[in-house]
mmCIF file of C-alpha atoms in Angstrom:
data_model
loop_
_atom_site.group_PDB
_atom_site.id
_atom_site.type_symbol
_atom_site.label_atom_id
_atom_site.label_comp_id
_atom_site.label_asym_id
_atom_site.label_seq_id
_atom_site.Cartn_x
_atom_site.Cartn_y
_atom_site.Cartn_z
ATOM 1 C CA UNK A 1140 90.831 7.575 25.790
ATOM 2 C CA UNK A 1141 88.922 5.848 22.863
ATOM 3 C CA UNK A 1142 89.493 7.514 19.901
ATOM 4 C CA UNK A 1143 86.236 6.251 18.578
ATOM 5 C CA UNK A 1144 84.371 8.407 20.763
ATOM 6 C CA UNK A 1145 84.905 11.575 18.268
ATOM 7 C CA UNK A 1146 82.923 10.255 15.738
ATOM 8 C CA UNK A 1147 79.091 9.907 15.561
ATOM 9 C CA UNK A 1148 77.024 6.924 15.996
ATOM 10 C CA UNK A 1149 76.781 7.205 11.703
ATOM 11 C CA UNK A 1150 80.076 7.763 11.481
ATOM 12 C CA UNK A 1151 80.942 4.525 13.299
ATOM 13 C CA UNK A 1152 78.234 2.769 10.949
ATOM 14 C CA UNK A 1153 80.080 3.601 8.152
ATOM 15 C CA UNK A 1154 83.275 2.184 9.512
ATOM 16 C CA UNK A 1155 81.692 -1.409 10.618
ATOM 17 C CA UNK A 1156 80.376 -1.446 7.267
ATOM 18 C CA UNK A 1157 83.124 -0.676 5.294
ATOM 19 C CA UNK A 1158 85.502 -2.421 6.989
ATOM 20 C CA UNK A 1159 83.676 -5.647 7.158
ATOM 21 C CA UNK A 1160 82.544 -4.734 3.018
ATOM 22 C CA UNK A 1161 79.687 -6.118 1.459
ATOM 23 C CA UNK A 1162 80.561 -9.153 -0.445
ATOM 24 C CA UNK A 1163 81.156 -10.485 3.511
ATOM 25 C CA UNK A 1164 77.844 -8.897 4.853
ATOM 26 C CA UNK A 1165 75.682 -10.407 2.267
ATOM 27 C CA UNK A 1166 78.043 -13.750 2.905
ATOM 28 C CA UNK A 1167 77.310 -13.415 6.047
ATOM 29 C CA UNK A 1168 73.265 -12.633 6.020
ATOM 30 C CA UNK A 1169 72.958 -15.698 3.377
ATOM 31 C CA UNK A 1170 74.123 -18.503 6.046
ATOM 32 C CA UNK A 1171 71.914 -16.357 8.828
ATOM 33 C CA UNK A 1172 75.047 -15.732 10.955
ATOM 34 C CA UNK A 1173 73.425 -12.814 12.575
ATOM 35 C CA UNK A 1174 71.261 -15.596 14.193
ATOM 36 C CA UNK A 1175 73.605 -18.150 14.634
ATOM 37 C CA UNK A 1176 76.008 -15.678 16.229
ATOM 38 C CA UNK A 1177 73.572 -14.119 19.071
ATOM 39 C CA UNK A 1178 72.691 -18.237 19.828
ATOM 40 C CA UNK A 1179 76.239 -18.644 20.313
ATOM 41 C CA UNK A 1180 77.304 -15.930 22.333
ATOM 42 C CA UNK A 1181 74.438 -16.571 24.507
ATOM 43 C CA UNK A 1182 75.235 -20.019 25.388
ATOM 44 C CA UNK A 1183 78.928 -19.267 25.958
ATOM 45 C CA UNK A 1184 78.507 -16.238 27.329
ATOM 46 C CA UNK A 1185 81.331 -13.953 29.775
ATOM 47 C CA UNK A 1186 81.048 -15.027 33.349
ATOM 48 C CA UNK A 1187 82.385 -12.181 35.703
ATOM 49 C CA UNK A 1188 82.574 -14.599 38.354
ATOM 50 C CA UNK A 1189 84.690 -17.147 36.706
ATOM 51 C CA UNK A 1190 86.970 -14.826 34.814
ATOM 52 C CA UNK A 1191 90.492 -14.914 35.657
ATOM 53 C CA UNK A 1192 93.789 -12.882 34.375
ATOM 54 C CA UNK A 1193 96.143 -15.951 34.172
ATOM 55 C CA UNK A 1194 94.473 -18.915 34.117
ATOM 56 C CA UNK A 1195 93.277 -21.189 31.138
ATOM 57 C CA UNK A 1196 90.532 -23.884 31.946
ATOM 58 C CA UNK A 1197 91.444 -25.989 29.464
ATOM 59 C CA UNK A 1198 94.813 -26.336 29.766
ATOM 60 C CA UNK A 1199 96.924 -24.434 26.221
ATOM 61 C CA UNK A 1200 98.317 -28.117 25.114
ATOM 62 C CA UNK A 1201 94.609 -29.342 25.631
ATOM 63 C CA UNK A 1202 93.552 -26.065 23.122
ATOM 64 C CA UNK A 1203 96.108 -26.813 20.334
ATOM 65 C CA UNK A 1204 94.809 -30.629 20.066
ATOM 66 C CA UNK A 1205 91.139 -29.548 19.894
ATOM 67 C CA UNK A 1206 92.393 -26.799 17.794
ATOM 68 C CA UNK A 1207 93.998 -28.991 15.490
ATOM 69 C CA UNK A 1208 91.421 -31.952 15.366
ATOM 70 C CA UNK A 1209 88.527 -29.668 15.102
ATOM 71 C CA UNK A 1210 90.244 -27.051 12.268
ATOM 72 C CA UNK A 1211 91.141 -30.795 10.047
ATOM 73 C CA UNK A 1212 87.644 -31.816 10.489
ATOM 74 C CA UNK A 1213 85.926 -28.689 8.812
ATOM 75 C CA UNK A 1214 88.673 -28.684 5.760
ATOM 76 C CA UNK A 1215 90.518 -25.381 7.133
ATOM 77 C CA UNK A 1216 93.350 -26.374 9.014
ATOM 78 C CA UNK A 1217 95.417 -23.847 11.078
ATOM 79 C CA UNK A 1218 98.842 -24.011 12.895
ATOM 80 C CA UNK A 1219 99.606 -22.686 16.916
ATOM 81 C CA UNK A 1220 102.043 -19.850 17.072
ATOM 82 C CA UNK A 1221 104.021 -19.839 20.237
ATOM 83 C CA UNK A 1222 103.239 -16.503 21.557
ATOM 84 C CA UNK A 1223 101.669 -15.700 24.964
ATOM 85 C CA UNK A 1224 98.308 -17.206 25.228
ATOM 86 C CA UNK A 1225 96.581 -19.509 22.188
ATOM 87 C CA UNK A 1226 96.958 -17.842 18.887
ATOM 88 C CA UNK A 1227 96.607 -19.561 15.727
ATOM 89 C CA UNK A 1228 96.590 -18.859 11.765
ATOM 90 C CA UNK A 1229 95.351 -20.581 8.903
ATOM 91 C CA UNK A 1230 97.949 -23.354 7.426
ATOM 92 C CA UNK A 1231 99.684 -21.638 4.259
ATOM 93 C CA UNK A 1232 98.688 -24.603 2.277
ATOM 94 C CA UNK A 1233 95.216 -23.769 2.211
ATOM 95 C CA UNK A 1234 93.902 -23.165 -0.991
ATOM 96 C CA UNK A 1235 92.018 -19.955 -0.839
ATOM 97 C CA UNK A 1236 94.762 -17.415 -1.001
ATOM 98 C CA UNK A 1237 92.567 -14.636 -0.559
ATOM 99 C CA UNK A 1238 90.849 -16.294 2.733
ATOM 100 C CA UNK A 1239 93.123 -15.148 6.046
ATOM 101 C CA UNK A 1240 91.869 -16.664 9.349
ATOM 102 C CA UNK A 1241 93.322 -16.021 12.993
ATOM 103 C CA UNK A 1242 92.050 -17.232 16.640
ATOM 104 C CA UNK A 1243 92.967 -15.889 19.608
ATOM 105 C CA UNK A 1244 91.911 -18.601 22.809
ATOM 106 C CA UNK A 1245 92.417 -18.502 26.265
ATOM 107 C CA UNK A 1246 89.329 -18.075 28.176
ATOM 108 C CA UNK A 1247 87.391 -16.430 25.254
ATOM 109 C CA UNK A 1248 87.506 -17.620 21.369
ATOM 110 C CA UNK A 1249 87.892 -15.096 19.207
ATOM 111 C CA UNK A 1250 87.710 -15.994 15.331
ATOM 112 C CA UNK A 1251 88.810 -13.385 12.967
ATOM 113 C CA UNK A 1252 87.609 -13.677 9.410
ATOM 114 C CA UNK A 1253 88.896 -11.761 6.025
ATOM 115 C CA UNK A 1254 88.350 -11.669 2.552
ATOM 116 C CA UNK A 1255 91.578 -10.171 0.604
ATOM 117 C CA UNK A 1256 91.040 -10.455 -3.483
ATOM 118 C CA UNK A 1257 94.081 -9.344 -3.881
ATOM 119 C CA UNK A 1258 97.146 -6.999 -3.123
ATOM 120 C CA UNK A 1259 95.723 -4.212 -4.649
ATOM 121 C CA UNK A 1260 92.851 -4.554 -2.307
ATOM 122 C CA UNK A 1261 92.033 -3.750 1.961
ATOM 123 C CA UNK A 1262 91.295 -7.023 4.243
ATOM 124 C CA UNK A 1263 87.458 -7.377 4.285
ATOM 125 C CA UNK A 1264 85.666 -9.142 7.224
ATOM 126 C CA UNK A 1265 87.243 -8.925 11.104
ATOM 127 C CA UNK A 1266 85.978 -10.566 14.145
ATOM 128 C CA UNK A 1267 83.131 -12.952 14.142
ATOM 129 C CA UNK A 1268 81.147 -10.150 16.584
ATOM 130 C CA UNK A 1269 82.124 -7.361 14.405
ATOM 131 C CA UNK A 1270 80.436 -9.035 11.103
ATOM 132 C CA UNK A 1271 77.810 -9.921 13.435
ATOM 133 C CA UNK A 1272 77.825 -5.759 14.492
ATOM 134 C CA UNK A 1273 77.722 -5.053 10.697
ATOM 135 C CA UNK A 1274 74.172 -7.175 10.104
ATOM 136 C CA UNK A 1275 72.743 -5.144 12.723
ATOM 137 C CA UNK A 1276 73.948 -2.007 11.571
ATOM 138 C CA UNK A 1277 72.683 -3.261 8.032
ATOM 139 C CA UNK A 1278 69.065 -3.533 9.536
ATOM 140 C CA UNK A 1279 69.090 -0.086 10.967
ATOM 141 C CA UNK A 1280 69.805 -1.298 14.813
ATOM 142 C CA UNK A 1281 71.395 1.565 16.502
ATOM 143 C CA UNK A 1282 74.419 0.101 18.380
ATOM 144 C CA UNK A 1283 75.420 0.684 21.830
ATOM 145 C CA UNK A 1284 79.001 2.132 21.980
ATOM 146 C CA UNK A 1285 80.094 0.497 24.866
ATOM 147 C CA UNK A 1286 78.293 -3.093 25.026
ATOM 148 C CA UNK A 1287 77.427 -3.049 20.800
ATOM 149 C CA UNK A 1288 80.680 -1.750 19.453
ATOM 150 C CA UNK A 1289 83.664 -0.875 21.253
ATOM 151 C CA UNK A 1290 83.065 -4.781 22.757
ATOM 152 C CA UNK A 1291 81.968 -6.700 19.972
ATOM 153 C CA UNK A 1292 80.006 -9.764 21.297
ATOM 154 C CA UNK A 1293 82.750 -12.842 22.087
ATOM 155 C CA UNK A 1294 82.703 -16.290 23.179
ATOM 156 C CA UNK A 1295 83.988 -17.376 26.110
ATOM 157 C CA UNK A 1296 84.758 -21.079 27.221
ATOM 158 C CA UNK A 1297 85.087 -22.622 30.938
ATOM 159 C CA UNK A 1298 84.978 -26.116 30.106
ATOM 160 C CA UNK A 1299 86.615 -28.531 27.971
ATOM 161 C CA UNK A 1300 83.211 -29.136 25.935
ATOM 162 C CA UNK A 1301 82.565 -25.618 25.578
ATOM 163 C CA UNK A 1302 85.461 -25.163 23.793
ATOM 164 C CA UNK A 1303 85.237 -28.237 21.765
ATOM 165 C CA UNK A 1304 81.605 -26.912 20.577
ATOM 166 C CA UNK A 1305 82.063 -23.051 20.280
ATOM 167 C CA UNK A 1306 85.267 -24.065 17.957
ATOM 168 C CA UNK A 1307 83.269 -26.132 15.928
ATOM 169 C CA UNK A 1308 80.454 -24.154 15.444
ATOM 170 C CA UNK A 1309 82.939 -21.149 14.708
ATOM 171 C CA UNK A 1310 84.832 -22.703 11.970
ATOM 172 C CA UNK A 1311 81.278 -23.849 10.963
ATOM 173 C CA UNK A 1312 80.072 -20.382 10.409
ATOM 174 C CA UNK A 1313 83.541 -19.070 8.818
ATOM 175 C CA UNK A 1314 83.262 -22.461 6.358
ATOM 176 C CA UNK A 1315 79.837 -21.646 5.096
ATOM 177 C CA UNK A 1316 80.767 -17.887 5.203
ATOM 178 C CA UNK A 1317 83.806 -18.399 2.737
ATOM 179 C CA UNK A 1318 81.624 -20.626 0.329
ATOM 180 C CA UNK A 1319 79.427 -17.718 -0.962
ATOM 181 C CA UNK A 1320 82.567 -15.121 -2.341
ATOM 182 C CA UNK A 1321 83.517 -15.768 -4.793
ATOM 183 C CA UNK A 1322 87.396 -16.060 -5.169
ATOM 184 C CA UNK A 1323 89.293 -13.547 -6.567
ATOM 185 C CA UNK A 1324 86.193 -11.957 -6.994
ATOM 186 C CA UNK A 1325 86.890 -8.062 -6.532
ATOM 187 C CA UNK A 1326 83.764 -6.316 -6.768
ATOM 188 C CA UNK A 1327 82.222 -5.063 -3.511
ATOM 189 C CA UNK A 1328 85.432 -4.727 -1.875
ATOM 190 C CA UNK A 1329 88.234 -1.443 -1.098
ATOM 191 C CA UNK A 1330 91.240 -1.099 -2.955
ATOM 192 C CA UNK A 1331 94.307 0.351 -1.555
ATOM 193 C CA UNK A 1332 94.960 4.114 -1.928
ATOM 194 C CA UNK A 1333 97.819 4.319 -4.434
ATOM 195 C CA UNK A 1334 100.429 6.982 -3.501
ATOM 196 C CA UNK A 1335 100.415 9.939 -5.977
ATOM 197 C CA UNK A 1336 104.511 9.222 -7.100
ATOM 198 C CA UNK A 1337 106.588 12.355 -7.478
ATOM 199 C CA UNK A 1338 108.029 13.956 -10.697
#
């Protein structure tokens, strides 16, 4: 059972919003993402009929040399980890220390995107669908739970080309994202609780 489904529809607002925090929201809304997102999704969209448990289309080596040439090109490189699947994080030589990116790939491509100022403050940001949740929220849409939030809108890739594109235009939309926070900026975003020490 989803544990989500004990709070109300505002309830689960508030959490999209916070968690995603407004110095990314107003990131996001400045380079139109909301737009740019629902284009994407659309044109690489989940194909019941072609989904399949095990199997990548393009083949996982394929994946890490797109990965690789396409992460390089937009100035954000990221390495494969060699777990199950295609998972990769942003190279520890990039120099935004407060910018954390991870992709998940096999038949879908799922960028995740946060802000962290700081170590006094929470990860802002999340999944490319979930920022793209937190405009419409933002505008007053009232979500769906099952098709609006508990699934975030994804991407999902059956060819060589359409992963080639829907990687570029990802990083594309995380690379103009990043440009408009400011870093170490901290305003706008959550600090960590501090634990009330003893006596």
């Amino acid at each position: 059972m989803d544990f989500m489904t004990d709070f109300t529809t505002e309830q689960i607002n508030q959490w999209i919003l916070n968690r995603v925090s407004q110095p990314v929201l107003n990131a996001a809304l400045a380079i139109n993402h909301g737009e740019r997102f629902h284009e994407l999704f659309s044109r690489f969209p989940r194909i019941e009929s072609k989904v399949a448990k095990d199997e990548h289309y393009v083949p996982l080596e394929r994946q890490i040399e797109i990965m690789d040439e396409v992460s390089r090109a937009a100035g954000m490189p990221v390495k494969y980890r060699k777990i199950e699947g295609g998972f990769w994080r942003i190279d520890k030589k990039y120099p935004r220390n407060d910018i954390l990116l991870s992709i998940i790939a096999r038949q879908w491509v799922d960028f995740e995107f946060f802000v962290v100022p700081n170590k006094n403050y929470m990860p802002a940001g999340g999944p490319l669908g979930l920022i793209y949740n937190a405009i419409r929220v933002s505008q007053g849409e009232v979500l769906d739970y099952e098709t609006g939030w508990r699934v975030p809108p994804s991407v999902w890739c059956f060819s060589e080309e359409d992963f080639y594109q829907a990687t570029q235009e990802s990083f594309a939309l995380i690379v103009e994202m990043q440009a408009h926070i400011t870093e170490g900026c901290t305003e706008g975003f959550r600090a960590k609780t501090v634990k009330a020490t003893k006596p």
